[in-house]
């Protein structure tokens, strides 16, 4: 038994969809909790105006009845309000009438740092839009919705997950983030940053050293690197550990099987060890610049400036929400693999029996 997630949807297409498989029956979902996470994803200083008119409401098309999961695939849809301005340009079927609205003109100016050049070469497109529409982080809306569902499942076994911003543009105070974002925007430039996700209530035993694919640290890293613009992941003290001696790098064990420190970030040998899970992700500066970088016009082969399209200055606060959702989904997946169960009660009973066997208490 495992959790599966398939998503589809283009940034300016009709909608984004997600299908979750492997949820137990009888899990109650809170519509407001899902809506709140989607709302959090839209927030943050330095976002583009699009965030103000995309309402990001989730419709559930399957797998839920009267607020409880049925143990069948859960189908979620978030419609793109902006599609109204792209009806011709992003029409799934050959559009009727003369080209009109956004997306009507082919894009031939690939942006360094975006999907544009590698995407058109790989897939044989002659309009960069065919690459950038799916590569766009707009799809993170349904990942956040899926993460909200995962958090509901994790709550049943006492786990909570929270993402936060550590740095934006090298600044580590909220005031500093705003100043850095204002300065970058004034220069028509962009910023990246670092986010941190912490999960509490994680008991020892999620993930395994049995194979590389089972390792919880490997899975968390893949989940976070799977988010657009994430270029680095560390678990616990991560890179800083490389500069320490062993005596200062590991977490000594005390009676009660607790640790004196948590440099490992709650994972040893690919298995959660009962300490708080701490992971961080580094986001590169966003690639769409209002003062564009040098590129080549793919239509002529001549030097040209890269595409300028409405874009965020920084999206680190949004990344914190997306990273939270991705970590939650991965933890929920590991828990489904460990405890199984068709009904939620089977799942929670297996969890309680395991807790009893290992005699572990949360802090
Ligand atoms: C929440 C979020 C919002 C983003 N918003 C933008 C944006 O407005 N403009 C942009 O150029 N890139 C944005 N990105 C980053 C691009 O989607 C990403 O850089 C691009 O798809 C290329 O992928 P890569 O950076 O992983 O190589 C955003 C990423 C995230 C996670």
mmCIF file of C-alpha atoms and ligand atoms in Angstrom:
data_model
loop_
_atom_site.group_PDB
_atom_site.id
_atom_site.type_symbol
_atom_site.label_atom_id
_atom_site.label_comp_id
_atom_site.label_asym_id
_atom_site.label_seq_id
_atom_site.Cartn_x
_atom_site.Cartn_y
_atom_site.Cartn_z
ATOM 1 C CA UNK A 1 0.000 0.000 0.000
ATOM 2 C CA UNK A 2 1.410 3.359 -0.983
ATOM 3 C CA UNK A 3 0.164 6.836 -1.779
ATOM 4 C CA UNK A 4 0.289 7.915 -5.407
ATOM 5 C CA UNK A 5 -0.001 11.396 -6.888
ATOM 6 C CA UNK A 6 -0.395 12.272 -10.551
ATOM 7 C CA UNK A 7 -0.867 15.878 -11.592
ATOM 8 C CA UNK A 8 -1.599 17.566 -14.916
ATOM 9 C CA UNK A 9 -2.267 21.077 -16.085
ATOM 10 C CA UNK A 10 -0.704 24.023 -17.854
ATOM 11 C CA UNK A 11 -0.211 27.415 -16.241
ATOM 12 C CA UNK A 12 -2.788 29.155 -18.462
ATOM 13 C CA UNK A 13 -4.772 26.083 -19.511
ATOM 14 C CA UNK A 14 -8.325 25.468 -18.296
ATOM 15 C CA UNK A 15 -7.358 23.814 -14.993
ATOM 16 C CA UNK A 16 -4.853 21.916 -12.861
ATOM 17 C CA UNK A 17 -5.770 18.444 -11.752
ATOM 18 C CA UNK A 18 -4.421 15.969 -9.208
ATOM 19 C CA UNK A 19 -5.334 12.342 -8.636
ATOM 20 C CA UNK A 20 -4.351 10.807 -5.303
ATOM 21 C CA UNK A 21 -4.456 7.060 -4.907
ATOM 22 C CA UNK A 22 -3.934 4.903 -1.836
ATOM 23 C CA UNK A 23 -5.829 6.942 0.761
ATOM 24 C CA UNK A 24 -7.702 4.869 3.333
ATOM 25 C CA UNK A 25 -11.489 5.110 3.489
ATOM 26 C CA UNK A 26 -13.004 7.188 6.257
ATOM 27 C CA UNK A 27 -10.506 10.050 6.395
ATOM 28 C CA UNK A 28 -12.409 13.271 7.017
ATOM 29 C CA UNK A 29 -11.203 16.209 4.963
ATOM 30 C CA UNK A 30 -11.719 19.828 5.957
ATOM 31 C CA UNK A 31 -12.577 21.998 2.985
ATOM 32 C CA UNK A 32 -11.453 25.145 4.831
ATOM 33 C CA UNK A 33 -8.063 23.650 5.732
ATOM 34 C CA UNK A 34 -7.372 22.904 2.059
ATOM 35 C CA UNK A 35 -8.538 26.399 1.077
ATOM 36 C CA UNK A 36 -6.305 27.971 3.745
ATOM 37 C CA UNK A 37 -3.191 26.230 2.392
ATOM 38 C CA UNK A 38 -3.990 27.331 -1.149
ATOM 39 C CA UNK A 39 -4.469 30.861 0.128
ATOM 40 C CA UNK A 40 -1.106 30.711 1.955
ATOM 41 C CA UNK A 41 0.582 29.649 -1.304
ATOM 42 C CA UNK A 42 -0.739 32.751 -3.068
ATOM 43 C CA UNK A 43 0.620 35.084 -0.392
ATOM 44 C CA UNK A 44 4.046 36.575 0.116
ATOM 45 C CA UNK A 45 5.865 39.750 -0.660
ATOM 46 C CA UNK A 46 7.081 40.100 -4.240
ATOM 47 C CA UNK A 47 4.449 37.953 -5.967
ATOM 48 C CA UNK A 48 3.032 38.955 -9.351
ATOM 49 C CA UNK A 49 -0.473 40.444 -9.736
ATOM 50 C CA UNK A 50 -1.734 37.069 -10.979
ATOM 51 C CA UNK A 51 -1.901 35.870 -7.376
ATOM 52 C CA UNK A 52 -4.553 38.461 -6.586
ATOM 53 C CA UNK A 53 -7.078 37.247 -9.131
ATOM 54 C CA UNK A 54 -6.511 33.478 -9.053
ATOM 55 C CA UNK A 55 -8.973 32.335 -6.385
ATOM 56 C CA UNK A 56 -7.543 28.808 -6.311
ATOM 57 C CA UNK A 57 -10.661 26.981 -5.228
ATOM 58 C CA UNK A 58 -10.500 23.197 -5.135
ATOM 59 C CA UNK A 59 -13.288 21.126 -6.609
ATOM 60 C CA UNK A 60 -13.399 17.472 -5.676
ATOM 61 C CA UNK A 61 -14.591 15.287 -8.552
ATOM 62 C CA UNK A 62 -14.175 11.816 -7.087
ATOM 63 C CA UNK A 63 -13.172 9.796 -4.054
ATOM 64 C CA UNK A 64 -14.984 11.858 -1.406
ATOM 65 C CA UNK A 65 -18.532 11.606 -0.089
ATOM 66 C CA UNK A 66 -19.960 13.977 2.503
ATOM 67 C CA UNK A 67 -16.433 14.968 3.512
ATOM 68 C CA UNK A 68 -15.032 11.453 4.007
ATOM 69 C CA UNK A 69 -12.702 9.606 1.663
ATOM 70 C CA UNK A 70 -14.078 6.467 0.019
ATOM 71 C CA UNK A 71 -10.776 4.607 -0.314
ATOM 72 C CA UNK A 72 -10.947 5.259 -4.057
ATOM 73 C CA UNK A 73 -8.877 7.685 -6.176
ATOM 74 C CA UNK A 74 -9.379 11.262 -4.990
ATOM 75 C CA UNK A 75 -9.633 13.666 -7.939
ATOM 76 C CA UNK A 76 -8.963 17.370 -7.294
ATOM 77 C CA UNK A 77 -9.325 20.284 -9.711
ATOM 78 C CA UNK A 78 -8.149 23.897 -9.426
ATOM 79 C CA UNK A 79 -9.400 26.015 -12.302
ATOM 80 C CA UNK A 80 -7.234 28.765 -13.808
ATOM 81 C CA UNK A 81 -9.281 31.962 -13.805
ATOM 82 C CA UNK A 82 -6.652 33.549 -16.040
ATOM 83 C CA UNK A 83 -7.549 31.027 -18.766
ATOM 84 C CA UNK A 84 -10.324 33.437 -19.769
ATOM 85 C CA UNK A 85 -7.586 35.703 -21.204
ATOM 86 C CA UNK A 86 -5.896 32.780 -22.990
ATOM 87 C CA UNK A 87 -8.877 31.032 -24.509
ATOM 88 C CA UNK A 88 -7.527 31.172 -28.039
ATOM 89 C CA UNK A 89 -3.846 30.877 -27.070
ATOM 90 C CA UNK A 90 -4.271 27.871 -24.760
ATOM 91 C CA UNK A 91 -7.288 26.215 -26.365
ATOM 92 C CA UNK A 92 -6.924 22.421 -26.028
ATOM 93 C CA UNK A 93 -8.592 21.970 -29.442
ATOM 94 C CA UNK A 94 -7.781 23.893 -32.649
ATOM 95 C CA UNK A 95 -9.221 27.342 -31.874
ATOM 96 C CA UNK A 96 -11.827 28.940 -34.076
ATOM 97 C CA UNK A 97 -11.541 32.448 -35.459
ATOM 98 C CA UNK A 98 -8.578 34.770 -35.728
ATOM 99 C CA UNK A 99 -5.748 34.540 -33.173
ATOM 100 C CA UNK A 100 -6.614 36.769 -30.231
ATOM 101 C CA UNK A 101 -5.720 37.355 -26.610
ATOM 102 C CA UNK A 102 -2.677 36.157 -24.714
ATOM 103 C CA UNK A 103 -0.590 33.305 -26.085
ATOM 104 C CA UNK A 104 -1.671 33.981 -29.660
ATOM 105 C CA UNK A 105 1.866 34.875 -30.782
ATOM 106 C CA UNK A 106 4.561 32.161 -30.608
ATOM 107 C CA UNK A 107 7.378 32.758 -28.095
ATOM 108 C CA UNK A 108 10.876 32.354 -29.559
ATOM 109 C CA UNK A 109 13.044 34.077 -26.922
ATOM 110 C CA UNK A 110 14.161 31.440 -24.380
ATOM 111 C CA UNK A 111 14.902 32.663 -20.838
ATOM 112 C CA UNK A 112 18.176 31.474 -19.290
ATOM 113 C CA UNK A 113 17.314 29.483 -16.161
ATOM 114 C CA UNK A 114 13.832 28.466 -17.320
ATOM 115 C CA UNK A 115 12.540 25.428 -19.177
ATOM 116 C CA UNK A 116 12.394 27.309 -22.457
ATOM 117 C CA UNK A 117 15.478 26.203 -24.413
ATOM 118 C CA UNK A 118 15.948 22.676 -23.049
ATOM 119 C CA UNK A 119 12.184 22.126 -23.324
ATOM 120 C CA UNK A 120 11.802 23.078 -26.984
ATOM 121 C CA UNK A 121 14.898 21.104 -27.973
ATOM 122 C CA UNK A 122 13.821 17.998 -26.104
ATOM 123 C CA UNK A 123 10.184 17.941 -27.241
ATOM 124 C CA UNK A 124 10.640 19.421 -30.719
ATOM 125 C CA UNK A 125 8.427 22.450 -30.115
ATOM 126 C CA UNK A 126 8.733 25.629 -32.128
ATOM 127 C CA UNK A 127 6.771 27.737 -29.644
ATOM 128 C CA UNK A 128 8.543 28.099 -26.295
ATOM 129 C CA UNK A 129 5.101 28.381 -24.683
ATOM 130 C CA UNK A 130 4.617 24.643 -25.215
ATOM 131 C CA UNK A 131 7.494 24.082 -22.781
ATOM 132 C CA UNK A 132 7.036 26.844 -20.248
ATOM 133 C CA UNK A 133 3.340 26.314 -19.589
ATOM 134 C CA UNK A 134 3.828 22.985 -17.830
ATOM 135 C CA UNK A 135 7.254 23.779 -16.384
ATOM 136 C CA UNK A 136 5.707 26.774 -14.597
ATOM 137 C CA UNK A 137 5.245 26.549 -10.846
ATOM 138 C CA UNK A 138 1.532 27.225 -11.263
ATOM 139 C CA UNK A 139 1.074 23.458 -10.873
ATOM 140 C CA UNK A 140 2.249 23.729 -7.276
ATOM 141 C CA UNK A 141 -1.345 24.779 -6.458
ATOM 142 C CA UNK A 142 -2.543 21.177 -6.766
ATOM 143 C CA UNK A 143 0.546 19.880 -4.973
ATOM 144 C CA UNK A 144 -0.442 22.108 -2.065
ATOM 145 C CA UNK A 145 -4.004 20.726 -2.185
ATOM 146 C CA UNK A 146 -2.598 17.164 -2.148
ATOM 147 C CA UNK A 147 -0.325 18.143 0.736
ATOM 148 C CA UNK A 148 -3.335 19.383 2.706
ATOM 149 C CA UNK A 149 -4.924 15.949 2.281
ATOM 150 C CA UNK A 150 -1.655 14.302 3.375
ATOM 151 C CA UNK A 151 -1.576 16.538 6.466
ATOM 152 C CA UNK A 152 -5.088 15.367 7.391
ATOM 153 C CA UNK A 153 -3.851 11.775 7.284
ATOM 154 C CA UNK A 154 -0.713 12.606 9.268
ATOM 155 C CA UNK A 155 -2.811 14.341 11.938
ATOM 156 C CA UNK A 156 -4.432 10.950 12.615
ATOM 157 C CA UNK A 157 -1.031 9.634 13.742
ATOM 158 C CA UNK A 158 0.072 12.742 15.614
ATOM 159 C CA UNK A 159 2.360 14.298 12.993
ATOM 160 C CA UNK A 160 2.264 18.001 12.115
ATOM 161 C CA UNK A 161 4.302 19.639 9.366
ATOM 162 C CA UNK A 162 5.154 23.342 9.083
ATOM 163 C CA UNK A 163 7.184 25.247 6.508
ATOM 164 C CA UNK A 164 8.750 28.663 7.047
ATOM 165 C CA UNK A 165 11.120 31.082 5.353
ATOM 166 C CA UNK A 166 14.715 31.190 6.611
ATOM 167 C CA UNK A 167 16.194 33.664 4.120
ATOM 168 C CA UNK A 168 15.186 35.759 1.124
ATOM 169 C CA UNK A 169 17.959 37.228 -1.010
ATOM 170 C CA UNK A 170 20.471 36.524 1.779
ATOM 171 C CA UNK A 171 18.428 38.450 4.403
ATOM 172 C CA UNK A 172 17.150 36.618 7.454
ATOM 173 C CA UNK A 173 14.676 39.034 9.031
ATOM 174 C CA UNK A 174 11.220 39.826 7.740
ATOM 175 C CA UNK A 175 12.178 43.463 7.305
ATOM 176 C CA UNK A 176 15.322 42.402 5.458
ATOM 177 C CA UNK A 177 13.271 40.221 3.103
ATOM 178 C CA UNK A 178 11.046 43.152 2.212
ATOM 179 C CA UNK A 179 13.957 45.527 1.684
ATOM 180 C CA UNK A 180 15.796 42.985 -0.465
ATOM 181 C CA UNK A 181 12.636 42.307 -2.490
ATOM 182 C CA UNK A 182 11.913 46.028 -2.982
ATOM 183 C CA UNK A 183 15.499 46.622 -4.102
ATOM 184 C CA UNK A 184 15.434 43.698 -6.537
ATOM 185 C CA UNK A 185 12.099 44.801 -7.961
ATOM 186 C CA UNK A 186 13.372 48.361 -8.414
ATOM 187 C CA UNK A 187 16.328 46.905 -10.350
ATOM 188 C CA UNK A 188 13.904 44.739 -12.385
ATOM 189 C CA UNK A 189 15.686 41.733 -10.928
ATOM 190 C CA UNK A 190 14.644 38.655 -8.911
ATOM 191 C CA UNK A 191 15.621 36.809 -5.715
ATOM 192 C CA UNK A 192 15.842 33.325 -4.290
ATOM 193 C CA UNK A 193 16.134 32.126 -0.716
ATOM 194 C CA UNK A 194 16.008 29.278 1.763
ATOM 195 C CA UNK A 195 12.996 27.591 3.372
ATOM 196 C CA UNK A 196 12.805 25.191 6.287
ATOM 197 C CA UNK A 197 10.248 22.475 6.963
ATOM 198 C CA UNK A 198 9.863 20.903 10.394
ATOM 199 C CA UNK A 199 7.720 17.906 11.247
ATOM 200 C CA UNK A 200 6.882 17.124 14.862
ATOM 201 C CA UNK A 201 5.438 13.907 16.252
ATOM 202 C CA UNK A 202 7.455 11.808 13.798
ATOM 203 C CA UNK A 203 8.083 8.501 15.576
ATOM 204 C CA UNK A 204 11.125 6.299 14.853
ATOM 205 C CA UNK A 205 10.700 4.008 11.872
ATOM 206 C CA UNK A 206 9.502 5.860 8.756
ATOM 207 C CA UNK A 207 11.646 4.969 5.744
ATOM 208 C CA UNK A 208 14.276 2.267 5.616
ATOM 209 C CA UNK A 209 17.913 1.538 4.819
ATOM 210 C CA UNK A 210 16.811 -1.614 2.961
ATOM 211 C CA UNK A 211 17.201 0.018 -0.461
ATOM 212 C CA UNK A 212 18.158 3.485 -1.660
ATOM 213 C CA UNK A 213 14.601 4.103 -2.812
ATOM 214 C CA UNK A 214 13.277 3.414 0.692
ATOM 215 C CA UNK A 215 15.474 5.960 2.430
ATOM 216 C CA UNK A 216 13.400 8.739 3.956
ATOM 217 C CA UNK A 217 16.173 11.301 3.455
ATOM 218 C CA UNK A 218 16.459 10.368 -0.234
ATOM 219 C CA UNK A 219 12.710 10.630 -0.667
ATOM 220 C CA UNK A 220 12.486 13.985 1.073
ATOM 221 C CA UNK A 221 15.334 15.312 -1.054
ATOM 222 C CA UNK A 222 13.630 14.092 -4.236
ATOM 223 C CA UNK A 223 10.303 15.588 -3.156
ATOM 224 C CA UNK A 224 11.894 18.975 -2.493
ATOM 225 C CA UNK A 225 14.126 18.947 -5.579
ATOM 226 C CA UNK A 226 10.979 18.146 -7.533
ATOM 227 C CA UNK A 227 9.743 21.674 -6.838
ATOM 228 C CA UNK A 228 10.591 24.290 -9.455
ATOM 229 C CA UNK A 229 13.682 26.407 -8.700
ATOM 230 C CA UNK A 230 14.887 24.270 -5.758
ATOM 231 C CA UNK A 231 18.604 23.678 -6.273
ATOM 232 C CA UNK A 232 19.744 22.378 -2.894
ATOM 233 C CA UNK A 233 18.347 20.326 -0.020
ATOM 234 C CA UNK A 234 19.823 19.617 3.382
ATOM 235 C CA UNK A 235 18.627 17.354 6.152
ATOM 236 C CA UNK A 236 19.440 18.594 9.649
ATOM 237 C CA UNK A 237 22.782 20.381 9.732
ATOM 238 C CA UNK A 238 23.487 19.046 6.229
ATOM 239 C CA UNK A 239 26.390 20.855 4.624
ATOM 240 C CA UNK A 240 27.673 22.278 7.928
ATOM 241 C CA UNK A 241 28.300 18.711 9.166
ATOM 242 C CA UNK A 242 30.922 18.299 6.458
ATOM 243 C CA UNK A 243 33.091 20.817 8.338
ATOM 244 C CA UNK A 244 32.741 19.194 11.782
ATOM 245 C CA UNK A 245 34.513 16.322 13.488
ATOM 246 C CA UNK A 246 32.474 13.231 14.262
ATOM 247 C CA UNK A 247 32.472 14.070 17.962
ATOM 248 C CA UNK A 248 30.654 17.330 17.197
ATOM 249 C CA UNK A 249 28.438 16.007 14.419
ATOM 250 C CA UNK A 250 26.328 13.225 15.925
ATOM 251 C CA UNK A 251 23.477 13.224 18.413
ATOM 252 C CA UNK A 252 24.321 11.436 21.658
ATOM 253 C CA UNK A 253 21.765 9.012 23.068
ATOM 254 C CA UNK A 254 20.413 9.427 26.606
ATOM 255 C CA UNK A 255 18.347 7.090 28.786
ATOM 256 C CA UNK A 256 14.775 7.143 27.491
ATOM 257 C CA UNK A 257 16.423 6.862 24.050
ATOM 258 C CA UNK A 258 16.309 10.613 23.518
ATOM 259 C CA UNK A 259 19.025 12.686 21.902
ATOM 260 C CA UNK A 260 21.017 15.566 23.346
ATOM 261 C CA UNK A 261 20.989 17.384 20.012
ATOM 262 C CA UNK A 262 19.376 17.024 16.601
ATOM 263 C CA UNK A 263 22.103 17.629 14.049
ATOM 264 C CA UNK A 264 20.851 14.696 11.995
ATOM 265 C CA UNK A 265 17.511 16.472 11.540
ATOM 266 C CA UNK A 266 15.547 13.451 12.719
ATOM 267 C CA UNK A 267 16.808 10.898 10.175
ATOM 268 C CA UNK A 268 19.545 8.286 10.533
ATOM 269 C CA UNK A 269 20.275 5.591 7.942
ATOM 270 C CA UNK A 270 17.240 6.704 5.958
ATOM 271 C CA UNK A 271 14.899 6.092 8.916
ATOM 272 C CA UNK A 272 13.163 8.670 11.103
ATOM 273 C CA UNK A 273 14.722 8.443 14.582
ATOM 274 C CA UNK A 274 12.010 10.098 16.684
ATOM 275 C CA UNK A 275 13.552 13.556 16.820
ATOM 276 C CA UNK A 276 12.005 16.517 15.041
ATOM 277 C CA UNK A 277 12.388 16.249 11.286
ATOM 278 C CA UNK A 278 14.236 19.303 9.923
ATOM 279 C CA UNK A 279 14.849 19.836 6.205
ATOM 280 C CA UNK A 280 15.841 22.926 4.261
ATOM 281 C CA UNK A 281 15.615 23.772 0.589
ATOM 282 C CA UNK A 282 17.506 26.431 -1.370
ATOM 283 C CA UNK A 283 15.672 28.286 -4.142
ATOM 284 C CA UNK A 284 17.527 29.987 -6.962
ATOM 285 C CA UNK A 285 16.496 33.506 -8.066
ATOM 286 C CA UNK A 286 13.513 33.305 -10.420
ATOM 287 C CA UNK A 287 14.537 33.215 -14.082
ATOM 288 C CA UNK A 288 12.030 35.685 -15.587
ATOM 289 C CA UNK A 289 13.691 39.091 -15.378
ATOM 290 C CA UNK A 290 12.010 42.378 -16.260
ATOM 291 C CA UNK A 291 15.508 43.462 -17.324
ATOM 292 C CA UNK A 292 16.075 40.375 -19.460
ATOM 293 C CA UNK A 293 19.304 38.442 -19.910
ATOM 294 C CA UNK A 294 20.978 37.825 -23.236
ATOM 295 C CA UNK A 295 19.462 35.076 -25.367
ATOM 296 C CA UNK A 296 18.939 34.097 -28.992
ATOM 297 C CA UNK A 297 15.778 34.444 -31.071
ATOM 298 C CA UNK A 298 15.046 30.865 -32.085
ATOM 299 C CA UNK A 299 13.195 32.101 -35.194
ATOM 300 C CA UNK A 300 16.229 33.959 -36.599
ATOM 301 C CA UNK A 301 19.259 32.579 -34.710
ATOM 302 C CA UNK A 302 20.195 36.185 -33.934
ATOM 303 C CA UNK A 303 21.120 37.560 -30.488
ATOM 304 C CA UNK A 304 18.099 38.917 -28.645
ATOM 305 C CA UNK A 305 16.868 39.610 -25.158
ATOM 306 C CA UNK A 306 14.981 36.868 -23.349
ATOM 307 C CA UNK A 307 11.206 36.771 -22.955
ATOM 308 C CA UNK A 308 9.638 39.170 -20.479
ATOM 309 C CA UNK A 309 6.375 37.903 -19.039
ATOM 310 C CA UNK A 310 4.458 38.833 -15.895
ATOM 311 C CA UNK A 311 6.391 37.240 -13.073
ATOM 312 C CA UNK A 312 7.163 37.176 -9.362
ATOM 313 C CA UNK A 313 10.166 39.054 -7.945
ATOM 314 C CA UNK A 314 10.510 36.435 -5.206
ATOM 315 C CA UNK A 315 8.429 33.392 -4.348
ATOM 316 C CA UNK A 316 10.266 32.064 -1.299
ATOM 317 C CA UNK A 317 7.250 32.460 0.991
ATOM 318 C CA UNK A 318 5.175 30.454 -1.471
ATOM 319 C CA UNK A 319 7.947 27.864 -1.653
ATOM 320 C CA UNK A 320 7.720 27.392 2.130
ATOM 321 C CA UNK A 321 4.072 26.335 1.682
ATOM 322 C CA UNK A 322 4.828 24.102 -1.305
ATOM 323 C CA UNK A 323 7.780 22.496 0.517
ATOM 324 C CA UNK A 324 5.582 21.872 3.557
ATOM 325 C CA UNK A 325 3.049 20.124 1.305
ATOM 326 C CA UNK A 326 5.753 18.050 -0.399
ATOM 327 C CA UNK A 327 7.298 16.907 2.893
ATOM 328 C CA UNK A 328 3.823 16.104 4.252
ATOM 329 C CA UNK A 329 3.003 14.040 1.189
ATOM 330 C CA UNK A 330 6.264 12.088 1.478
ATOM 331 C CA UNK A 331 5.754 11.403 5.191
ATOM 332 C CA UNK A 332 2.168 10.307 4.557
ATOM 333 C CA UNK A 333 3.395 8.008 1.802
ATOM 334 C CA UNK A 334 5.980 6.424 4.115
ATOM 335 C CA UNK A 335 3.271 5.997 6.790
ATOM 336 C CA UNK A 336 0.882 4.330 4.317
ATOM 337 C CA UNK A 337 3.642 1.906 3.377
ATOM 338 C CA UNK A 338 4.320 1.129 7.032
ATOM 339 C CA UNK A 339 0.767 0.797 8.374
ATOM 340 C CA UNK A 340 -1.410 -0.023 5.334
ATOM 341 C CA UNK A 341 -5.110 -0.533 5.944
ATOM 342 C CA UNK A 342 -8.158 -0.056 3.731
ATOM 343 C CA UNK A 343 -10.103 1.782 6.430
ATOM 344 C CA UNK A 344 -8.636 4.666 8.431
ATOM 345 C CA UNK A 345 -9.260 2.652 11.612
ATOM 346 C CA UNK A 346 -7.044 -0.189 10.321
ATOM 347 C CA UNK A 347 -4.305 2.351 9.635
ATOM 348 C CA UNK A 348 -4.486 4.014 13.052
ATOM 349 C CA UNK A 349 -4.762 0.643 14.851
ATOM 350 C CA UNK A 350 -1.551 -0.529 13.142
ATOM 351 C CA UNK A 351 0.106 2.739 14.175
ATOM 352 C CA UNK A 352 -0.958 2.324 17.827
ATOM 353 C CA UNK A 353 0.232 -1.298 17.908
ATOM 354 C CA UNK A 354 3.598 -0.217 16.535
ATOM 355 C CA UNK A 355 3.899 2.634 19.050
ATOM 356 C CA UNK A 356 3.203 0.142 21.803
ATOM 357 C CA UNK A 357 5.847 -2.252 20.537
ATOM 358 C CA UNK A 358 8.584 0.365 20.372
ATOM 359 C CA UNK A 359 7.352 2.024 23.569
ATOM 360 C CA UNK A 360 8.015 5.507 22.207
ATOM 361 C CA UNK A 361 6.487 8.715 23.522
ATOM 362 C CA UNK A 362 6.583 12.045 21.730
ATOM 363 C CA UNK A 363 8.410 14.802 23.598
HETATM 364 C C1 LIG B 1 6.146 28.993 -5.873
HETATM 365 C C2 LIG B 1 7.007 29.273 -7.076
HETATM 366 C C3 LIG B 1 6.744 30.385 -7.862
HETATM 367 C C4 LIG B 1 7.540 30.657 -8.983
HETATM 368 N N1 LIG B 1 7.261 31.770 -9.715
HETATM 369 C C5 LIG B 1 8.055 32.063 -10.779
HETATM 370 C C6 LIG B 1 7.833 33.246 -11.537
HETATM 371 O O1 LIG B 1 6.909 34.029 -11.281
HETATM 372 N N2 LIG B 1 8.679 33.505 -12.566
HETATM 373 C C7 LIG B 1 9.698 32.659 -12.899
HETATM 374 O O2 LIG B 1 10.412 32.935 -13.825
HETATM 375 N N3 LIG B 1 9.915 31.521 -12.213
HETATM 376 C C8 LIG B 1 9.117 31.201 -11.165
HETATM 377 N N4 LIG B 1 9.371 30.054 -10.464
HETATM 378 C C9 LIG B 1 10.510 29.208 -10.841
HETATM 379 C C10 LIG B 1 10.351 28.496 -12.170
HETATM 380 O O3 LIG B 1 9.140 27.780 -12.235
HETATM 381 C C11 LIG B 1 11.543 27.554 -12.413
HETATM 382 O O4 LIG B 1 12.732 28.250 -12.205
HETATM 383 C C12 LIG B 1 11.522 26.995 -13.822
HETATM 384 O O5 LIG B 1 10.399 26.133 -13.970
HETATM 385 C C13 LIG B 1 12.792 26.215 -14.216
HETATM 386 O O6 LIG B 1 12.990 25.119 -13.375
HETATM 387 P P1 LIG B 1 14.271 25.002 -12.424
HETATM 388 O O7 LIG B 1 14.474 26.341 -11.793
HETATM 389 O O8 LIG B 1 13.896 23.954 -11.413
HETATM 390 O O9 LIG B 1 15.445 24.619 -13.241
HETATM 391 C C14 LIG B 1 8.597 29.776 -9.334
HETATM 392 C C15 LIG B 1 8.845 28.653 -8.535
HETATM 393 C C16 LIG B 1 8.071 28.391 -7.412
HETATM 394 C C17 LIG B 1 8.360 27.190 -6.561
#
